[in-house]
PDB file of C-alpha atoms in Angstrom:
ATOM      1  CA  MET W   1      -5.897 -73.251  -8.101  1.00 47.00           C
ATOM      2  CA  ARG W   2      -3.974 -70.494  -6.374  1.00 51.00           C
ATOM      3  CA  PRO W   3      -4.585 -66.954  -7.652  1.00 51.00           C
ATOM      4  CA  PRO W   4      -1.824 -65.426  -9.766  1.00 54.00           C
ATOM      5  CA  THR W   5       0.924 -63.662  -7.861  1.00 61.00           C
ATOM      6  CA  HIS W   6       1.282 -59.954  -8.555  1.00 71.00           C
ATOM      7  CA  ILE W   7       4.562 -58.347  -7.615  1.00 81.00           C
ATOM      8  CA  LEU W   8       3.884 -54.987  -6.014  1.00 91.00           C
ATOM      9  CA  VAL W   9       6.821 -52.634  -5.502  1.00 91.00           C
ATOM     10  CA  VAL W  10       6.465 -49.587  -3.240  1.00 90.00           C
ATOM     11  CA  ASN W  11       9.349 -47.171  -2.774  1.00 84.00           C
ATOM     12  CA  GLY W  12      11.643 -49.734  -4.366  1.00 87.00           C
ATOM     13  CA  VAL W  13      10.635 -52.470  -1.893  1.00 89.00           C
ATOM     14  CA  LYS W  14       8.740 -55.600  -2.929  1.00 93.00           C
ATOM     15  CA  VAL W  15       5.624 -56.013  -0.843  1.00 94.00           C
ATOM     16  CA  ARG W  16       5.889 -59.429   0.753  1.00 94.00           C
ATOM     17  CA  GLN W  17       3.580 -60.825   3.423  1.00 96.00           C
ATOM     18  CA  PRO W  18       1.749 -57.557   4.113  1.00 97.00           C
ATOM     19  CA  VAL W  19       0.021 -57.453   7.490  1.00 98.00           C
ATOM     20  CA  PHE W  20      -3.637 -56.549   7.910  1.00 98.00           C
ATOM     21  CA  VAL W  21      -5.166 -55.998  11.353  1.00 97.00           C
ATOM     22  CA  MET W  22      -8.942 -56.289  11.584  1.00 97.00           C
ATOM     23  CA  GLY W  23     -11.930 -56.815  13.839  1.00 96.00           C
ATOM     24  CA  ALA W  24     -15.307 -55.428  14.812  1.00 96.00           C
ATOM     25  CA  PRO W  25     -15.437 -51.663  15.513  1.00 95.00           C
ATOM     26  CA  HIS W  26     -13.576 -50.674  18.678  1.00 95.00           C
ATOM     27  CA  SER W  27     -12.123 -54.141  19.115  1.00 96.00           C
ATOM     28  CA  GLY W  28      -8.513 -52.931  19.365  1.00 93.00           C
ATOM     29  CA  ALA W  29      -7.239 -53.113  15.790  1.00 93.00           C
ATOM     30  CA  ASP W  30      -5.858 -49.603  16.185  1.00 90.00           C
ATOM     31  CA  LEU W  31      -4.027 -50.625  19.364  1.00 91.00           C
ATOM     32  CA  LEU W  32      -2.105 -53.384  17.618  1.00 93.00           C
ATOM     33  CA  GLY W  33      -1.691 -51.211  14.545  1.00 92.00           C
ATOM     34  CA  ARG W  34       0.078 -48.688  16.771  1.00 89.00           C
ATOM     35  CA  ALA W  35       2.509 -51.362  17.982  1.00 91.00           C
ATOM     36  CA  LEU W  36       3.257 -52.474  14.432  1.00 93.00           C
ATOM     37  CA  LYS W  37       3.626 -48.901  13.240  1.00 89.00           C
ATOM     38  CA  ARG W  38       6.287 -48.240  15.867  1.00 87.00           C
ATOM     39  CA  SER W  39       8.257 -51.396  15.036  1.00 89.00           C
ATOM     40  CA  PRO W  40      11.467 -51.083  12.961  1.00 89.00           C
ATOM     41  CA  GLY W  41      11.002 -51.675   9.256  1.00 90.00           C
ATOM     42  CA  PHE W  42       7.188 -51.452   9.265  1.00 92.00           C
ATOM     43  CA  HIS W  43       5.035 -48.972   7.398  1.00 90.00           C
ATOM     44  CA  VAL W  44       1.448 -49.405   8.640  1.00 92.00           C
ATOM     45  CA  THR W  45      -1.352 -47.119   7.569  1.00 92.00           C
ATOM     46  CA  MET W  46      -4.591 -46.642   9.499  1.00 91.00           C
ATOM     47  CA  GLY W  47      -7.756 -45.201   8.041  1.00 87.00           C
ATOM     48  CA  ARG W  48      -6.399 -43.342   5.012  1.00 89.00           C
ATOM     49  CA  ALA W  49      -9.433 -41.831   3.278  1.00 91.00           C
ATOM     50  CA  PRO W  50      -8.980 -43.535  -0.130  1.00 93.00           C
ATOM     51  CA  VAL W  51      -8.506 -46.913   1.572  1.00 94.00           C
ATOM     52  CA  ALA W  52     -11.544 -46.335   3.782  1.00 93.00           C
ATOM     53  CA  ARG W  53     -13.732 -45.535   0.764  1.00 94.00           C
ATOM     54  CA  VAL W  54     -12.802 -48.818  -0.905  1.00 96.00           C
ATOM     55  CA  VAL W  55     -13.146 -50.840   2.301  1.00 95.00           C
ATOM     56  CA  TYR W  56     -16.615 -49.446   3.009  1.00 94.00           C
ATOM     57  CA  ALA W  57     -17.708 -49.968  -0.597  1.00 94.00           C
ATOM     58  CA  PHE W  58     -16.753 -53.641  -0.302  1.00 94.00           C
ATOM     59  CA  ALA W  59     -18.382 -53.896   3.136  1.00 92.00           C
ATOM     60  CA  ARG W  60     -21.720 -52.458   2.087  1.00 90.00           C
ATOM     61  CA  ARG W  61     -21.857 -54.239  -1.271  1.00 91.00           C
ATOM     62  CA  PRO W  62     -20.269 -57.687  -1.055  1.00 91.00           C
ATOM     63  CA  SER W  63     -21.008 -58.238  -4.760  1.00 93.00           C
ATOM     64  CA  ILE W  64     -18.427 -55.560  -5.592  1.00 94.00           C
ATOM     65  CA  ALA W  65     -15.871 -57.344  -3.427  1.00 94.00           C
ATOM     66  CA  ARG W  66     -16.514 -60.570  -5.343  1.00 93.00           C
ATOM     67  CA  SER W  67     -15.917 -58.952  -8.732  1.00 95.00           C
ATOM     68  CA  GLY W  68     -12.854 -59.792 -10.768  1.00 95.00           C
ATOM     69  CA  GLY W  69     -11.444 -56.273 -10.544  1.00 96.00           C
ATOM     70  CA  ALA W  70     -11.685 -55.952  -6.750  1.00 97.00           C
ATOM     71  CA  PRO W  71      -8.142 -57.264  -6.003  1.00 96.00           C
ATOM     72  CA  SER W  72      -6.584 -54.712  -8.359  1.00 96.00           C
ATOM     73  CA  VAL W  73      -8.595 -51.900  -6.801  1.00 96.00           C
ATOM     74  CA  ILE W  74      -7.500 -52.673  -3.246  1.00 96.00           C
ATOM     75  CA  ARG W  75      -3.929 -53.370  -4.290  1.00 96.00           C
ATOM     76  CA  ASP W  76      -3.691 -50.024  -6.082  1.00 96.00           C
ATOM     77  CA  VAL W  77      -5.231 -47.981  -3.263  1.00 96.00           C
ATOM     78  CA  LEU W  78      -2.933 -49.582  -0.675  1.00 96.00           C
ATOM     79  CA  ALA W  79       0.118 -49.048  -2.886  1.00 94.00           C
ATOM     80  CA  GLU W  80      -0.736 -45.352  -3.006  1.00 92.00           C
ATOM     81  CA  ALA W  81      -1.296 -45.203   0.757  1.00 91.00           C
ATOM     82  CA  TRP W  82       2.068 -46.879   1.416  1.00 92.00           C
ATOM     83  CA  GLN W  83       4.067 -44.441  -0.708  1.00 89.00           C
ATOM     84  CA  VAL W  84       6.631 -42.612   1.424  1.00 85.00           C
ATOM     85  CA  VAL W  85       6.735 -39.061   0.069  1.00 78.00           C
ATOM     86  CA  PRO W  86       7.057 -35.611   1.672  1.00 73.00           C
ATOM     87  CA  GLY W  87       3.818 -34.499   3.272  1.00 70.00           C
ATOM     88  CA  ALA W  88       2.228 -37.966   2.985  1.00 69.00           C
ATOM     89  CA  CYS W  89       1.132 -38.000   6.635  1.00 69.00           C
ATOM     90  CA  ALA W  90      -0.949 -34.862   6.142  1.00 69.00           C
ATOM     91  CA  GLU W  91      -3.619 -37.115   4.598  1.00 71.00           C
ATOM     92  CA  CYS W  92      -3.653 -39.549   7.520  1.00 73.00           C
ATOM     93  CA  THR W  93      -6.200 -39.738  10.309  1.00 72.00           C
ATOM     94  CA  ALA W  94      -5.440 -38.362  13.754  1.00 71.00           C
ATOM     95  CA  THR W  95      -5.203 -41.937  15.055  1.00 74.00           C
ATOM     96  CA  CYS W  96      -2.588 -42.839  12.471  1.00 69.00           C
ATOM     97  CA  ARG W  97      -0.595 -39.666  13.065  1.00 63.00           C
ATOM     98  CA  GLU W  98      -0.602 -40.184  16.820  1.00 70.00           C
ATOM     99  CA  ALA W  99       0.448 -43.804  16.398  1.00 69.00           C
ATOM    100  CA  GLY W 100       3.412 -42.712  14.318  1.00 65.00           C
ATOM    101  CA  GLY W 101       4.346 -39.861  16.643  1.00 66.00           C
ATOM    102  CA  ILE W 102       3.879 -37.331  13.848  1.00 60.00           C
ATOM    103  CA  VAL W 103       3.843 -33.630  14.662  1.00 57.00           C
ATOM    104  CA  GLY W 104       4.276 -32.090  11.206  1.00 61.00           C
ATOM    105  CA  SER W 105       3.335 -33.496   7.818  1.00 62.00           C
ATOM    106  CA  GLY W 106       5.678 -36.497   7.895  1.00 63.00           C
ATOM    107  CA  PRO W 107       6.555 -38.880   6.438  1.00 70.00           C
ATOM    108  CA  CYS W 108       6.436 -41.120   9.483  1.00 71.00           C
ATOM    109  CA  VAL W 109       9.028 -43.611   8.189  1.00 73.00           C
ATOM    110  CA  GLY W 110      12.179 -43.528   6.098  1.00 68.00           C
ATOM    111  CA  ALA W 111      11.889 -45.238   2.726  1.00 71.00           C
ATOM    112  CA  GLY W 112      15.337 -46.729   3.135  1.00 72.00           C
ATOM    113  CA  THR W 113      14.379 -48.615   6.298  1.00 81.00           C
ATOM    114  CA  LEU W 114      11.244 -50.366   5.025  1.00 86.00           C
ATOM    115  CA  THR W 115      10.899 -54.130   4.927  1.00 88.00           C
ATOM    116  CA  ARG W 116       7.177 -54.755   5.641  1.00 94.00           C
ATOM    117  CA  PHE W 117       3.918 -53.019   4.871  1.00 95.00           C
ATOM    118  CA  GLY W 118       0.533 -53.236   6.537  1.00 96.00           C
ATOM    119  CA  ASP W 119      -2.782 -51.593   7.256  1.00 96.00           C
ATOM    120  CA  ALA W 120      -5.006 -51.462  10.328  1.00 94.00           C
ATOM    121  CA  SER W 121      -7.925 -49.511   8.907  1.00 89.00           C
ATOM    122  CA  PRO W 122     -11.326 -49.924  10.543  1.00 79.00           C
ATOM    123  CA  ASP W 123     -13.470 -52.684   9.071  1.00 92.00           C
ATOM    124  CA  LEU W 124     -10.802 -54.399   6.980  1.00 96.00           C
ATOM    125  CA  LEU W 125     -12.491 -57.590   8.146  1.00 96.00           C
ATOM    126  CA  TYR W 126     -15.136 -57.201   5.442  1.00 95.00           C
ATOM    127  CA  SER W 127     -12.417 -57.028   2.779  1.00 95.00           C
ATOM    128  CA  ALA W 128     -10.497 -60.090   3.969  1.00 96.00           C
ATOM    129  CA  PRO W 129     -11.366 -62.272   0.939  1.00 95.00           C
ATOM    130  CA  VAL W 130     -10.326 -59.473  -1.435  1.00 96.00           C
ATOM    131  CA  LEU W 131      -7.094 -58.871   0.452  1.00 97.00           C
ATOM    132  CA  LEU W 132      -6.235 -62.558   0.189  1.00 96.00           C
ATOM    133  CA  ARG W 133      -6.865 -62.499  -3.558  1.00 96.00           C
ATOM    134  CA  ALA W 134      -4.794 -59.344  -3.939  1.00 96.00           C
ATOM    135  CA  PHE W 135      -2.000 -60.576  -1.652  1.00 96.00           C
ATOM    136  CA  PRO W 136      -2.031 -64.408  -1.451  1.00 96.00           C
ATOM    137  CA  ASP W 137       0.844 -64.326   1.065  1.00 96.00           C
ATOM    138  CA  ALA W 138      -0.868 -61.763   3.348  1.00 97.00           C
ATOM    139  CA  ARG W 139      -0.810 -62.206   7.104  1.00 98.00           C
ATOM    140  CA  LEU W 140      -4.076 -61.405   8.881  1.00 98.00           C
ATOM    141  CA  ILE W 141      -4.432 -60.584  12.569  1.00 98.00           C
ATOM    142  CA  GLN W 142      -7.942 -60.340  13.949  1.00 97.00           C
ATOM    143  CA  ILE W 143      -8.847 -58.890  17.336  1.00 97.00           C
ATOM    144  CA  ILE W 144     -11.787 -60.188  19.376  1.00 97.00           C
ATOM    145  CA  ARG W 145     -13.364 -58.171  22.190  1.00 97.00           C
ATOM    146  CA  ASP W 146     -16.344 -58.541  24.514  1.00 98.00           C
ATOM    147  CA  GLY W 147     -19.338 -57.366  22.498  1.00 98.00           C
ATOM    148  CA  ARG W 148     -20.810 -55.456  25.425  1.00 98.00           C
ATOM    149  CA  ASP W 149     -17.683 -53.305  25.718  1.00 98.00           C
ATOM    150  CA  VAL W 150     -17.652 -52.889  21.937  1.00 98.00           C
ATOM    151  CA  VAL W 151     -21.238 -51.630  21.961  1.00 98.00           C
ATOM    152  CA  ALA W 152     -20.505 -49.193  24.797  1.00 98.00           C
ATOM    153  CA  ASP W 153     -17.710 -47.659  22.719  1.00 97.00           C
ATOM    154  CA  MET W 154     -19.757 -47.660  19.513  1.00 98.00           C
ATOM    155  CA  LEU W 155     -22.620 -45.799  21.179  1.00 98.00           C
ATOM    156  CA  ALA W 156     -20.181 -43.047  22.147  1.00 97.00           C
ATOM    157  CA  ASP W 157     -18.685 -42.805  18.637  1.00 96.00           C
ATOM    158  CA  PRO W 158     -20.610 -40.555  16.183  1.00 96.00           C
ATOM    159  CA  ASN W 159     -18.769 -42.070  13.224  1.00 93.00           C
ATOM    160  CA  CYS W 160     -20.004 -45.547  14.124  1.00 95.00           C
ATOM    161  CA  MET W 161     -23.524 -44.386  14.806  1.00 97.00           C
ATOM    162  CA  ALA W 162     -23.730 -42.664  11.420  1.00 95.00           C
ATOM    163  CA  TRP W 163     -23.952 -46.100   9.794  1.00 95.00           C
ATOM    164  CA  PHE W 164     -27.237 -46.867  11.524  1.00 95.00           C
ATOM    165  CA  LYS W 165     -29.455 -44.316   9.833  1.00 91.00           C
ATOM    166  CA  PRO W 166     -32.565 -45.859   8.211  1.00 88.00           C
ATOM    167  CA  HIS W 167     -31.381 -45.209   4.627  1.00 88.00           C
ATOM    168  CA  MET W 168     -28.426 -47.544   5.168  1.00 91.00           C
ATOM    169  CA  LEU W 169     -30.819 -50.440   4.512  1.00 90.00           C
ATOM    170  CA  SER W 170     -32.532 -48.994   1.458  1.00 87.00           C
ATOM    171  CA  GLU W 171     -34.520 -51.004  -1.069  1.00 86.00           C
ATOM    172  CA  ASP W 172     -31.365 -51.716  -3.109  1.00 85.00           C
ATOM    173  CA  ALA W 173     -29.374 -53.017  -0.112  1.00 90.00           C
ATOM    174  CA  GLU W 174     -27.743 -56.428  -0.497  1.00 93.00           C
ATOM    175  CA  PHE W 175     -28.559 -59.344   1.783  1.00 93.00           C
ATOM    176  CA  PRO W 176     -27.212 -61.017   3.743  1.00 93.00           C
ATOM    177  CA  ASN W 177     -25.565 -57.834   4.989  1.00 94.00           C
ATOM    178  CA  PRO W 178     -22.676 -58.770   7.329  1.00 92.00           C
ATOM    179  CA  PHE W 179     -21.689 -55.122   7.732  1.00 95.00           C
ATOM    180  CA  LEU W 180     -24.914 -54.270   9.569  1.00 95.00           C
ATOM    181  CA  GLY W 181     -25.526 -57.814  10.764  1.00 95.00           C
ATOM    182  CA  VAL W 182     -28.847 -58.225   8.940  1.00 95.00           C
ATOM    183  CA  ASN W 183     -29.350 -61.574   7.217  1.00 93.00           C
ATOM    184  CA  SER W 184     -32.514 -61.029   5.215  1.00 93.00           C
ATOM    185  CA  ALA W 185     -34.522 -58.270   3.568  1.00 93.00           C
ATOM    186  CA  ASP W 186     -37.434 -59.500   5.685  1.00 93.00           C
ATOM    187  CA  HIS W 187     -35.612 -58.130   8.730  1.00 93.00           C
ATOM    188  CA  ARG W 188     -35.195 -54.621   7.302  1.00 93.00           C
ATOM    189  CA  GLY W 189     -38.149 -53.152   9.178  1.00 92.00           C
ATOM    190  CA  ARG W 190     -37.188 -54.835  12.437  1.00 94.00           C
ATOM    191  CA  TRP W 191     -33.649 -53.407  12.120  1.00 96.00           C
ATOM    192  CA  LYS W 192     -34.943 -49.883  11.498  1.00 94.00           C
ATOM    193  CA  ASP W 193     -37.104 -50.056  14.629  1.00 94.00           C
ATOM    194  CA  MET W 194     -34.368 -51.529  16.820  1.00 96.00           C
ATOM    195  CA  ALA W 195     -32.701 -49.482  19.569  1.00 97.00           C
ATOM    196  CA  PRO W 196     -29.176 -48.211  18.770  1.00 98.00           C
ATOM    197  CA  ALA W 197     -27.591 -50.692  21.194  1.00 98.00           C
ATOM    198  CA  GLY W 198     -29.249 -53.541  19.321  1.00 98.00           C
ATOM    199  CA  LYS W 199     -27.964 -52.298  15.965  1.00 98.00           C
ATOM    200  CA  CYS W 200     -24.453 -52.075  17.407  1.00 98.00           C
ATOM    201  CA  ALA W 201     -24.785 -55.593  18.784  1.00 98.00           C
ATOM    202  CA  LEU W 202     -25.889 -56.906  15.381  1.00 98.00           C
ATOM    203  CA  ARG W 203     -22.842 -55.322  13.795  1.00 97.00           C
ATOM    204  CA  TRP W 204     -20.551 -56.888  16.404  1.00 98.00           C
ATOM    205  CA  ARG W 205     -22.251 -60.257  15.958  1.00 97.00           C
ATOM    206  CA  GLY W 206     -21.857 -60.114  12.191  1.00 96.00           C
ATOM    207  CA  ALA W 207     -18.174 -59.242  12.543  1.00 97.00           C
ATOM    208  CA  VAL W 208     -17.324 -62.062  14.943  1.00 97.00           C
ATOM    209  CA  ARG W 209     -19.134 -64.524  12.697  1.00 97.00           C
ATOM    210  CA  LEU W 210     -16.895 -63.423   9.844  1.00 96.00           C
ATOM    211  CA  SER W 211     -13.891 -63.829  12.153  1.00 97.00           C
ATOM    212  CA  ALA W 212     -15.002 -67.359  12.995  1.00 97.00           C
ATOM    213  CA  ALA W 213     -15.332 -68.186   9.292  1.00 96.00           C
ATOM    214  CA  LEU W 214     -11.797 -66.941   8.653  1.00 96.00           C
ATOM    215  CA  ARG W 215     -10.537 -69.078  11.540  1.00 96.00           C
ATOM    216  CA  ARG W 216     -12.081 -72.149   9.921  1.00 96.00           C
ATOM    217  CA  GLU W 217     -10.821 -71.371   6.425  1.00 96.00           C
ATOM    218  CA  LEU W 218      -7.269 -70.097   6.880  1.00 97.00           C
ATOM    219  CA  PRO W 219      -4.188 -71.986   8.107  1.00 96.00           C
ATOM    220  CA  ALA W 220      -2.481 -70.977  11.360  1.00 95.00           C
ATOM    221  CA  GLU W 221       0.490 -69.538   9.485  1.00 95.00           C
ATOM    222  CA  GLN W 222      -1.765 -66.990   7.769  1.00 97.00           C
ATOM    223  CA  LEU W 223      -4.187 -65.953  10.505  1.00 98.00           C
ATOM    224  CA  LEU W 224      -3.612 -65.007  14.137  1.00 98.00           C
ATOM    225  CA  THR W 225      -6.480 -64.301  16.526  1.00 97.00           C
ATOM    226  CA  LEU W 226      -5.922 -62.175  19.636  1.00 97.00           C
ATOM    227  CA  ARG W 227      -8.207 -61.041  22.429  1.00 97.00           C
ATOM    228  CA  TYR W 228      -8.335 -57.375  23.336  1.00 96.00           C
ATOM    229  CA  GLU W 229      -8.483 -58.319  26.999  1.00 96.00           C
ATOM    230  CA  ASP W 230      -5.304 -60.414  26.721  1.00 94.00           C
ATOM    231  CA  MET W 231      -3.435 -57.586  24.990  1.00 93.00           C
ATOM    232  CA  LEU W 232      -4.122 -55.361  27.988  1.00 92.00           C
ATOM    233  CA  ALA W 233      -3.591 -57.997  30.691  1.00 92.00           C
ATOM    234  CA  ALA W 234      -0.401 -59.471  29.243  1.00 93.00           C
ATOM    235  CA  PRO W 235       0.992 -57.196  26.519  1.00 92.00           C
ATOM    236  CA  GLY W 236       4.349 -58.971  26.490  1.00 93.00           C
ATOM    237  CA  GLU W 237       2.749 -62.330  25.744  1.00 95.00           C
ATOM    238  CA  ALA W 238       0.510 -60.816  23.079  1.00 94.00           C
ATOM    239  CA  ILE W 239       3.418 -59.165  21.306  1.00 94.00           C
ATOM    240  CA  ASP W 240       5.484 -62.344  21.546  1.00 96.00           C
ATOM    241  CA  ALA W 241       2.659 -64.144  19.739  1.00 97.00           C
ATOM    242  CA  VAL W 242       2.565 -61.455  17.053  1.00 97.00           C
ATOM    243  CA  SER W 243       6.352 -61.461  16.693  1.00 96.00           C
ATOM    244  CA  SER W 244       6.364 -65.238  16.268  1.00 97.00           C
ATOM    245  CA  PHE W 245       3.506 -65.103  13.785  1.00 98.00           C
ATOM    246  CA  LEU W 246       5.161 -62.409  11.664  1.00 97.00           C
ATOM    247  CA  GLU W 247       8.678 -63.813  12.176  1.00 95.00           C
ATOM    248  CA  THR W 248      10.037 -60.441  13.182  1.00 94.00           C
ATOM    249  CA  LYS W 249      10.395 -58.361  16.335  1.00 91.00           C
ATOM    250  CA  ILE W 250       7.429 -56.171  17.220  1.00 92.00           C
ATOM    251  CA  SER W 251       7.579 -53.271  19.675  1.00 84.00           C
ATOM    252  CA  THR W 252       5.962 -54.029  23.031  1.00 84.00           C
ATOM    253  CA  ILE W 253       6.302 -50.486  24.376  1.00 80.00           C
ATOM    254  CA  ALA W 254       3.313 -49.247  22.381  1.00 77.00           C
ATOM    255  CA  LEU W 255       0.955 -51.521  24.325  1.00 80.00           C
ATOM    256  CA  TYR W 256       2.060 -50.389  27.770  1.00 71.00           C
ATOM    257  CA  GLY W 257       0.436 -47.455  29.501  1.00 61.00           C
ATOM    258  CA  THR W 258      -2.055 -46.905  26.693  1.00 65.00           C
ATOM    259  CA  ALA W 259      -5.140 -44.965  27.773  1.00 75.00           C
ATOM    260  CA  VAL W 260      -7.788 -47.331  26.419  1.00 83.00           C
ATOM    261  CA  PRO W 261     -11.054 -48.604  27.936  1.00 86.00           C
ATOM    262  CA  LYS W 262     -10.538 -51.418  30.398  1.00 90.00           C
ATOM    263  CA  PRO W 263     -12.454 -54.700  30.100  1.00 95.00           C
ATOM    264  CA  GLY W 264     -15.835 -54.776  31.796  1.00 96.00           C
ATOM    265  CA  GLY W 265     -16.502 -51.052  31.552  1.00 96.00           C
ATOM    266  CA  TRP W 266     -19.853 -51.802  29.935  1.00 98.00           C
ATOM    267  CA  ARG W 267     -21.277 -52.539  33.397  1.00 97.00           C
ATOM    268  CA  LYS W 268     -21.177 -48.825  34.206  1.00 97.00           C
ATOM    269  CA  ARG W 269     -21.526 -47.438  30.686  1.00 97.00           C
ATOM    270  CA  LEU W 270     -24.508 -49.383  29.340  1.00 98.00           C
ATOM    271  CA  ALA W 271     -28.026 -48.783  30.601  1.00 98.00           C
ATOM    272  CA  PRO W 272     -29.563 -51.997  31.976  1.00 98.00           C
ATOM    273  CA  ALA W 273     -32.017 -52.221  29.056  1.00 98.00           C
ATOM    274  CA  ASP W 274     -29.182 -51.804  26.549  1.00 98.00           C
ATOM    275  CA  ALA W 275     -27.024 -54.420  28.254  1.00 98.00           C
ATOM    276  CA  GLU W 276     -29.946 -56.843  28.237  1.00 98.00           C
ATOM    277  CA  LEU W 277     -30.555 -56.220  24.522  1.00 98.00           C
ATOM    278  CA  VAL W 278     -26.879 -56.704  23.608  1.00 98.00           C
ATOM    279  CA  GLU W 279     -26.753 -59.971  25.535  1.00 98.00           C
ATOM    280  CA  LYS W 280     -29.926 -61.145  23.821  1.00 97.00           C
ATOM    281  CA  VAL W 281     -28.648 -60.339  20.305  1.00 97.00           C
ATOM    282  CA  GLY W 282     -25.160 -61.687  20.878  1.00 97.00           C
ATOM    283  CA  ARG W 283     -25.988 -64.519  23.291  1.00 97.00           C
ATOM    284  CA  ASP W 284     -24.530 -67.359  21.215  1.00 97.00           C
ATOM    285  CA  GLU W 285     -21.376 -65.482  20.236  1.00 97.00           C
ATOM    286  CA  LEU W 286     -20.730 -64.152  23.744  1.00 98.00           C
ATOM    287  CA  SER W 287     -21.055 -67.681  25.108  1.00 97.00           C
ATOM    288  CA  ARG W 288     -18.924 -69.270  22.397  1.00 97.00           C
ATOM    289  CA  LEU W 289     -16.160 -66.733  22.990  1.00 97.00           C
ATOM    290  CA  GLY W 290     -16.251 -67.201  26.778  1.00 96.00           C
ATOM    291  CA  TYR W 291     -17.661 -63.779  27.703  1.00 96.00           C
ATOM    292  CA  ARG W 292     -19.935 -64.354  30.712  1.00 83.00           C
TER     293      ARG W 292
END
């Protein structure tokens, strides 16, 4: 039985087919979010603090995400984030402000021009089931990237590395834990002793396994999968695919000339021991996804 449909109205506009961009950390969700944010009629948020708190709560404790009240919680926090009011952009992350070309406090869009809403916050992937319960007509776009390049970027990101402190897998942690990529409480000690590159690789592996599960469960009209490498190599083709999927025109300009890491940079950025560990942890997923 389909979940009940809740009509959400933001700034006088009914929220229909909201778009959520997701993937493992540093997989390029922000890059596509930037393109959507600069497309006419779209209001896309990225990393608003209240949204992030809910997303990370669901990620770290999947039992909360499975609760009956979870859809209302995420629907309410997104509705607040999507409100177009004076000074709204002052609460946004630097990434979101840059994507919207904001210099002052915003807002970054005009309420009278809105037709679609979306969010490209980090780690939305772990909230995908809740998002689909909250918005049964949602459109999900997931980005896949070479895990070795992902790990290289994660190691250089203090915010990512903060999740790997030993207390993150405390005695009350839930297992399996897709967020950290640990399947059993029996592996807690092994995870705590693992090198940072290995912990990053486990997180990437857990994320791409969730992406694969979504690909099996959702119809093509509700889920689009893109490769980071393809977005950089052929941005026009990538945006055409997104435009077709969302049945609206998406800006291609935002993908051109973007100063982002190029594919294969891990060869120079990862120490040999780290590269070997990442390839060991993610061997099956790297092979399945065609990353040699």
